[in-house]
Coordinates of C-alpha atoms in Angstrom, one line a residue:
A19 CA 0.0 0.0 0.0
S20 CA 2.9 2.4 0.8
L21 CA 4.3 1.7 -2.7
G22 CA 0.9 2.7 -4.1
V23 CA 1.3 6.1 -2.3
V24 CA 4.7 6.4 -3.8
F25 CA 3.1 5.9 -7.3
L26 CA 0.7 8.8 -6.6
F27 CA 3.6 11.1 -6.1
K28 CA 6.1 9.7 -8.6
Q29 CA 4.6 7.2 -11.0
N30 CA 7.8 5.7 -12.5
V31 CA 9.4 5.2 -9.0
G32 CA 6.2 3.5 -7.8
V33 CA 6.4 1.1 -10.7
Y34 CA 10.1 0.4 -10.3
L35 CA 9.7 -0.3 -6.5
V36 CA 6.7 -2.6 -6.8
V37 CA 8.5 -4.7 -9.5
L38 CA 11.7 -4.9 -7.6
S39 CA 9.8 -5.7 -4.4
T40 CA 8.1 -8.6 -6.2
A41 CA 11.6 -9.9 -7.1
A42 CA 12.8 -9.5 -3.5
L43 CA 9.6 -11.3 -2.3
A44 CA 10.4 -14.2 -4.6
V45 CA 14.0 -14.4 -3.2
R46 CA 12.6 -14.4 0.3
E47 CA 10.2 -17.3 -0.5
I48 CA 13.0 -19.3 -2.1
A49 CA 15.4 -18.6 0.8
A50 CA 12.9 -19.2 3.6
A51 CA 11.2 -22.4 2.1
P52 CA 12.0 -25.5 4.1
S53 CA 12.0 -27.5 0.8
G54 CA 11.4 -26.9 -2.9
S55 CA 7.8 -27.9 -2.8
G56 CA 5.1 -25.3 -3.0
V57 CA 7.4 -22.4 -3.5
I58 CA 5.8 -21.2 -6.7
G59 CA 2.3 -21.3 -5.1
R60 CA 3.5 -19.2 -2.2
M61 CA 5.3 -16.8 -4.5
V62 CA 2.1 -16.2 -6.5
A63 CA 0.0 -15.8 -3.4
R64 CA 2.4 -13.3 -1.8
A65 CA 2.8 -11.4 -5.1
S66 CA -1.0 -11.2 -5.6
G67 CA -1.4 -9.6 -2.2
L68 CA 1.4 -7.1 -2.9
W69 CA 0.0 -6.1 -6.3
A70 CA -3.6 -6.0 -5.1
S71 CA -2.8 -3.5 -2.3
F72 CA -0.6 -1.5 -4.6
A73 CA -3.4 -1.3 -7.2
L74 CA -6.0 -0.4 -4.6
V75 CA -4.1 2.8 -3.8
S76 CA -2.5 3.6 -7.2
S77 CA -5.7 3.2 -9.1
T78 CA -7.2 6.2 -7.5
A79 CA -5.1 8.4 -9.8
F80 CA -6.6 6.7 -12.8
V81 CA -10.2 6.9 -11.4
Y82 CA -9.7 10.6 -10.7
A83 CA -8.3 11.4 -14.1
A84 CA -11.1 9.4 -15.8
S85 CA -13.8 11.2 -13.8
N86 CA -12.4 14.5 -15.1
G87 CA -12.1 13.4 -18.7
A88 CA -8.3 13.5 -18.5
L89 CA -7.3 9.8 -18.5
G90 CA -6.5 9.7 -22.2
A91 CA -4.5 12.9 -22.1
M92 CA -2.6 11.6 -19.0
M93 CA -1.7 8.3 -20.6
S94 CA -0.8 10.0 -23.9
H95 CA 1.5 12.4 -22.0
F96 CA 3.3 9.5 -20.1
T97 CA 3.8 7.4 -23.3
S98 CA 5.1 10.4 -25.3
L99 CA 7.4 11.5 -22.4
G100 CA 8.7 8.0 -22.1
A101 CA 9.5 7.8 -25.8
E102 CA 11.6 11.0 -25.5
Y103 CA 14.1 9.1 -23.2
G104 CA 17.2 7.5 -24.7
D105 CA 20.1 9.1 -26.6
K106 CA 18.3 12.5 -26.9
R107 CA 17.9 13.0 -23.2
A108 CA 20.5 10.7 -21.8
V109 CA 23.2 12.4 -19.7
P110 CA 26.1 10.0 -19.2
L111 CA 28.2 9.6 -16.0
P112 CA 31.4 11.6 -15.8
S113 CA 34.3 10.1 -17.7
L114 CA 36.2 7.3 -16.0
K115 CA 39.3 9.5 -16.5
S116 CA 37.9 12.0 -13.9
L117 CA 37.9 9.2 -11.3
S118 CA 41.7 8.6 -11.7
P119 CA 42.9 10.9 -8.9
A120 CA 40.5 9.4 -6.5
A121 CA 41.3 5.9 -7.6
V122 CA 45.1 6.5 -7.3
A123 CA 44.6 8.0 -3.8
L124 CA 42.4 5.1 -2.7
V125 CA 45.0 2.5 -3.8
V126 CA 47.8 4.4 -2.1
L127 CA 45.8 4.9 1.1
I128 CA 44.8 1.3 1.3
G129 CA 48.4 0.2 0.8
V130 CA 49.7 2.6 3.4
G131 CA 46.9 1.6 5.8
V132 CA 47.6 -2.2 5.5
F133 CA 51.4 -1.6 6.0
V134 CA 50.9 0.6 9.1
A135 CA 48.3 -1.8 10.5
R136 CA 50.9 -4.5 10.5
A137 CA 54.0 -2.5 11.3
A138 CA 52.7 0.0 13.8
P139 CA 49.0 -0.5 14.6
R140 CA 48.9 2.3 17.2
V141 CA 49.8 4.9 14.5
L142 CA 46.9 3.8 12.3
G143 CA 44.3 5.9 14.0
P144 CA 46.2 9.2 14.1
L145 CA 47.4 8.7 10.6
A146 CA 43.9 8.1 9.3
V147 CA 42.6 11.3 11.1
V148 CA 45.4 13.5 9.7
T149 CA 44.9 12.0 6.2
L150 CA 41.2 12.7 6.4
L151 CA 41.8 16.3 7.4
V152 CA 44.3 16.9 4.6
I153 CA 41.9 15.4 1.9
S154 CA 39.0 17.4 3.3
A155 CA 41.0 20.6 3.2
A156 CA 42.0 20.0 -0.4
I157 CA 38.3 19.4 -1.3
L158 CA 36.9 22.4 0.6
Y159 CA 39.6 25.0 0.1
P160 CA 38.3 27.4 -2.6
G161 CA 40.0 27.8 -5.9
R162 CA 42.7 25.1 -5.6
A163 CA 43.1 21.4 -6.4
Y164 CA 40.6 21.4 -9.3
Q165 CA 41.4 17.8 -10.3
I166 CA 40.8 16.6 -6.8
K167 CA 37.5 18.5 -6.5
N168 CA 36.2 17.2 -9.9
S169 CA 37.3 13.7 -9.0
A170 CA 35.5 13.9 -5.7
T171 CA 32.3 15.0 -7.5
A172 CA 32.7 12.1 -9.9
V173 CA 33.0 9.7 -7.0
I174 CA 29.5 10.7 -5.8
A175 CA 28.1 10.2 -9.4
Y176 CA 29.5 6.7 -9.4
L177 CA 28.6 5.9 -5.8
G178 CA 25.1 4.5 -6.7
P179 CA 26.2 2.0 -9.4
A180 CA 29.3 1.0 -7.3
L181 CA 27.1 0.3 -4.2
F182 CA 24.6 -1.7 -6.2
L183 CA 27.4 -3.8 -7.6
L184 CA 28.9 -4.3 -4.1
T185 CA 25.4 -5.2 -2.8
A186 CA 25.0 -7.8 -5.5
V187 CA 28.4 -9.4 -4.6
V188 CA 27.4 -9.4 -0.9
L189 CA 24.1 -11.0 -1.6
L190 CA 25.4 -13.7 -3.9
W191 CA 28.3 -14.5 -1.6
G192 CA 27.4 -17.4 0.6
F193 CA 24.0 -18.2 -1.0
R194 CA 24.2 -21.9 -0.3
R195 CA 21.3 -24.2 -0.6
D196 CA 21.8 -25.8 2.8
A197 CA 21.7 -22.5 4.6
R198 CA 19.3 -20.3 2.7
N199 CA 17.1 -19.5 5.7
A200 CA 20.2 -18.3 7.6
W201 CA 21.3 -16.4 4.5
W202 CA 17.9 -14.5 4.4
L203 CA 18.0 -13.7 8.1
D204 CA 21.6 -12.4 7.7
R205 CA 21.3 -10.5 4.4
G206 CA 17.6 -10.0 3.8
P207 CA 17.8 -6.4 5.3
I208 CA 20.6 -5.6 2.8
L209 CA 18.4 -6.9 -0.1
L210 CA 15.4 -4.9 1.0
T211 CA 17.4 -1.7 1.5
G212 CA 19.1 -2.3 -1.9
V213 CA 15.8 -2.7 -3.6
F214 CA 14.5 0.5 -2.2
A215 CA 17.7 2.4 -3.1
L216 CA 17.8 0.9 -6.7
G217 CA 14.1 1.6 -7.4
T218 CA 14.5 5.3 -6.4
Y219 CA 17.9 5.6 -8.2
L220 CA 16.3 4.4 -11.5
E221 CA 14.1 7.5 -11.4
A222 CA 17.1 9.5 -12.7
Y223 CA 18.2 7.0 -15.3
P224 CA 19.5 7.7 -17.9
R225 CA 20.1 11.3 -16.7
A226 CA 23.3 11.4 -14.7
D227 CA 23.4 15.2 -14.5
Y228 CA 24.1 16.8 -11.2
A229 CA 20.5 17.8 -10.4
H230 CA 19.1 14.4 -11.0
V231 CA 21.8 12.4 -9.3
V232 CA 21.7 14.5 -6.1
R233 CA 18.0 14.1 -5.6
V234 CA 18.1 10.2 -5.7
L235 CA 21.1 9.9 -3.4
P236 CA 19.4 9.7 0.1
P237 CA 18.3 6.1 -0.3
V238 CA 21.7 5.3 -1.8
F239 CA 23.3 6.8 1.4
L240 CA 21.0 4.6 3.5
L241 CA 22.3 1.6 1.6
M242 CA 25.9 2.9 2.1
M243 CA 25.2 3.1 5.9
V244 CA 23.9 -0.5 6.0
L245 CA 26.9 -1.8 4.0
A246 CA 29.4 0.3 6.2
A247 CA 27.9 -1.1 9.4
R248 CA 28.1 -4.7 8.1
G249 CA 31.7 -4.0 6.8
A250 CA 32.7 -2.6 10.2
S251 CA 31.4 -5.7 11.9
S252 CA 33.1 -8.1 9.6
L253 CA 36.4 -6.1 9.7
R254 CA 36.3 -6.1 13.5
T255 CA 36.1 -9.9 13.5
H256 CA 38.9 -10.2 10.9
L257 CA 41.2 -7.8 12.9
A258 CA 40.5 -9.3 16.3
T259 CA 43.6 -11.5 16.2
R260 CA 45.9 -8.8 14.7
L261 CA 45.2 -5.6 16.5
Q262 CA 44.8 -4.7 20.2
N263 CA 41.7 -2.6 19.5
P264 CA 40.0 -4.1 16.5
S265 CA 36.7 -2.3 17.2
R266 CA 38.3 1.2 17.0
A267 CA 40.1 0.3 13.7
A268 CA 36.9 -1.2 12.1
L269 CA 34.9 1.9 13.2
L270 CA 37.5 4.2 11.7
C271 CA 37.6 2.3 8.4
A272 CA 33.8 2.6 8.1
A273 CA 33.7 6.2 9.2
V274 CA 36.3 7.6 6.8
P275 CA 34.2 7.1 3.6
L276 CA 31.1 8.4 5.3
V277 CA 32.9 11.6 6.5
L278 CA 34.3 12.1 3.0
V279 CA 30.8 11.9 1.5
V280 CA 29.7 14.6 4.0
V281 CA 32.7 16.8 2.9
I282 CA 32.0 16.4 -0.8
G283 CA 28.3 17.2 0.0
I284 CA 29.4 20.4 1.6
K285 CA 31.5 21.3 -1.5
D286 CA 28.8 20.4 -4.0
V287 CA 25.6 21.4 -2.2
W288 CA 26.2 23.6 0.8
Q289 CA 28.9 26.0 -0.5
P290 CA 27.3 26.8 -3.9
R291 CA 23.7 26.8 -2.6
F292 CA 23.8 28.7 0.7
D293 CA 25.3 32.0 1.9
G294 CA 28.0 32.1 4.5
R295 CA 27.8 31.0 8.2
L296 CA 27.1 27.5 9.1
R297 CA 23.4 27.5 8.6
F298 CA 20.8 26.8 5.9
H299 CA 20.0 30.4 5.2
E300 CA 19.8 32.6 2.2
R301 CA 20.2 36.3 3.0
T302 CA 20.4 38.3 -0.2
P303 CA 17.1 40.1 -0.9
L304 CA 15.9 40.5 -4.5
T305 CA 15.4 44.1 -5.5
L306 CA 12.8 43.4 -8.2
A307 CA 9.4 45.0 -7.4
R308 CA 7.5 41.7 -7.9
A309 CA 10.1 39.8 -5.8
R310 CA 10.1 42.0 -2.7
G311 CA 10.7 39.9 0.4
I312 CA 12.3 36.9 -1.4
M313 CA 15.7 36.0 0.0
V314 CA 18.2 34.0 -2.1
T315 CA 21.9 33.4 -2.4
H316 CA 24.1 36.2 -3.8
K317 CA 24.8 34.1 -6.9
Q318 CA 21.1 33.5 -7.5
A319 CA 20.2 37.1 -6.9
E320 CA 22.8 38.2 -9.5
F321 CA 21.4 35.7 -12.1
I322 CA 17.7 36.6 -11.5
E323 CA 18.2 40.4 -11.5
T324 CA 20.5 40.3 -14.5
L325 CA 18.1 38.2 -16.6
A326 CA 15.1 40.4 -15.5
D327 CA 17.0 43.5 -16.5
E328 CA 17.8 42.0 -19.9
I329 CA 14.2 41.1 -20.5
E330 CA 12.9 44.5 -19.4
A331 CA 15.5 46.3 -21.5
K332 CA 14.6 44.5 -24.7
T333 CA 10.8 44.4 -24.4
A334 CA 7.9 46.6 -23.3
A335 CA 5.4 45.8 -20.6
D336 CA 2.7 44.6 -23.1
D337 CA 5.1 42.5 -25.2
S338 CA 5.0 38.7 -25.2
M339 CA 7.8 36.3 -24.4
F340 CA 8.2 32.5 -24.1
S341 CA 10.6 30.4 -22.1
F342 CA 11.8 27.0 -23.4
P343 CA 13.7 26.2 -20.1
A344 CA 11.6 25.6 -17.0
K345 CA 13.8 27.9 -14.9
G346 CA 12.9 30.9 -17.1
T347 CA 9.1 30.5 -16.5
A348 CA 9.2 32.6 -13.3
F349 CA 10.2 35.6 -15.4
Y350 CA 6.7 35.8 -16.9
F351 CA 5.6 37.1 -13.5
L352 CA 8.8 38.7 -12.3
T353 CA 9.0 41.0 -15.4
G354 CA 5.2 41.2 -16.0
R355 CA 5.5 39.9 -19.6
R356 CA 2.7 38.1 -21.4
N357 CA 2.9 34.4 -22.3
P358 CA 1.0 33.9 -25.6
T359 CA 0.5 30.2 -25.0
R360 CA -1.6 28.1 -22.7
F361 CA 1.4 26.2 -21.4
T362 CA 4.3 27.5 -19.3
W363 CA 7.3 25.9 -21.0
W364 CA 8.3 23.6 -23.8
R365 CA 7.7 20.3 -21.9
S366 CA 4.6 21.3 -20.0
A367 CA 2.5 18.3 -18.9
G368 CA -0.2 17.3 -21.4
L369 CA 1.4 19.2 -24.3
K370 CA 0.6 17.4 -27.6
M371 CA 2.9 17.1 -30.5
S372 CA 0.4 19.0 -32.7
E373 CA 0.5 21.9 -30.3
K374 CA 4.3 21.9 -30.3
E375 CA 4.3 22.1 -34.1
S376 CA 1.8 24.8 -34.2
W377 CA 3.8 26.9 -31.7
L378 CA 7.0 26.4 -33.5
N379 CA 5.3 27.6 -36.7
Q380 CA 4.3 30.8 -34.8
I381 CA 7.8 31.2 -33.6
S382 CA 9.1 30.9 -37.1
A383 CA 6.7 33.8 -38.0
G384 CA 8.1 35.9 -35.1
T385 CA 5.0 35.8 -32.9
P386 CA 6.6 36.6 -29.5
K387 CA 8.9 39.5 -29.0
L388 CA 11.5 37.6 -26.9
L389 CA 12.5 34.0 -26.3
L390 CA 14.5 32.3 -23.6
V391 CA 16.4 29.2 -24.8
S392 CA 18.6 26.8 -22.9
A393 CA 22.2 27.1 -23.9
G394 CA 22.4 23.3 -24.3
M395 CA 19.3 23.1 -26.5
K396 CA 19.8 20.2 -29.0
D397 CA 16.4 20.0 -30.6
Q398 CA 17.1 21.1 -34.2
R399 CA 13.5 21.7 -35.0
V400 CA 13.4 24.3 -32.2
L401 CA 16.7 25.9 -33.1
Q402 CA 15.6 26.2 -36.7
S403 CA 12.3 27.9 -35.8
V404 CA 14.1 30.2 -33.4
N405 CA 16.8 31.2 -35.9
N406 CA 14.3 31.9 -38.6
A407 CA 12.9 35.0 -36.9
F408 CA 15.0 35.7 -33.9
S409 CA 18.6 36.8 -33.2
Q410 CA 20.5 36.0 -30.1
V411 CA 21.4 39.2 -28.2
S412 CA 22.9 38.0 -24.9
T413 CA 23.4 35.1 -22.5
V414 CA 22.7 35.1 -18.8
G415 CA 24.0 32.0 -17.0
N416 CA 22.9 29.0 -19.2
I417 CA 20.0 30.9 -20.7
E418 CA 20.3 32.5 -24.2
I419 CA 18.1 35.5 -24.9
F420 CA 16.7 35.9 -28.4
V421 CA 14.8 39.0 -29.8
R422 CA 12.6 39.1 -32.8
K423 CA 14.4 40.3 -35.9
E424 CA 13.2 43.6 -37.3
A425 CA 11.3 43.5 -40.6
P426 CA 13.3 44.8 -43.7
Q427 CA 10.9 47.7 -44.2
A428 CA 11.4 48.8 -40.6
L429 CA 15.1 48.7 -41.1
S430 CA 15.0 50.9 -44.2
H431 CA 12.6 53.3 -42.6
N432 CA 14.9 53.7 -39.6

């Protein structure tokens, strides 16, 4: 039933999770069965209950849409949106080359750690703390060690796939027929946590850009904590005969990667997003009349006010504009400019292909006075329509500003 609620808020995640949960349920029945007989029947019965409760909740979305005459449009939107995925919208993970500084550092640190643990175990703790502080300083210190910073960000991008691979290895290791029930009791929580993390992580696939990766990381971090706790327990047992204080060494080995994840998070999320002082607070007020009272970061304020000034300088109050990127839609209101369409941006929900074609034809004819276009726009049909009647006049951040070309007679008259 809870997966049905997930579906209501994020449809693809709900589907991913219920399918993966069915697979986890099948593994549980196989592992917990005292014998091979009757396993299929129990799997079907359990899966039926899972899917029935999921459908009971998730179907309310379809009932509501149908009662408002929107079921067809909703299904059409989802199918057309799904068809847009693939090469055109895929954002690959960072290059493996960007991981090389982190990989080299990891190999060196592991080698040094193993040597110190055998030669001088008492030095291992202080050495690990000093190393952690040096790496953290290199990551957080502004304007230096760019390769280390970029490699640290790449590590987070690859964290999800790496943990899923590690989880698969942990689950498969020791799956023996004569001890399956013990295997489930020992590793079932890892499987269930991995299913939850993977189902949520797939929401971003195949878009490995910064914004999508960041928002699916919380369940990945949960999986990382589970694996770290298990790793610390196994490592403590392994070191019990070699070190005087194996618990402290195991805890240290598990804590180091967790601390580094926090440090990288501060670099990639806290520092660029929030103003100074150690608090989640944005203190720069916007000076736009329609944004009075809104507080943002200094960087955001500069972007918003610069883009608003550009729009107001190149259009009049009664002129129309259209924003292809979603982040530009706020400027309809902030600058008081008219949107000549019934949708807010290029990929608004429920937008039919025929409506897109009609609007592109109007753009080719120069209908709006100003256009906002993403700097990374790759749709050639859009770019052709824009270039037919508009000229780029400036760029603010990653948004390009296009203004309608003047007619030839207007130019000669001037």
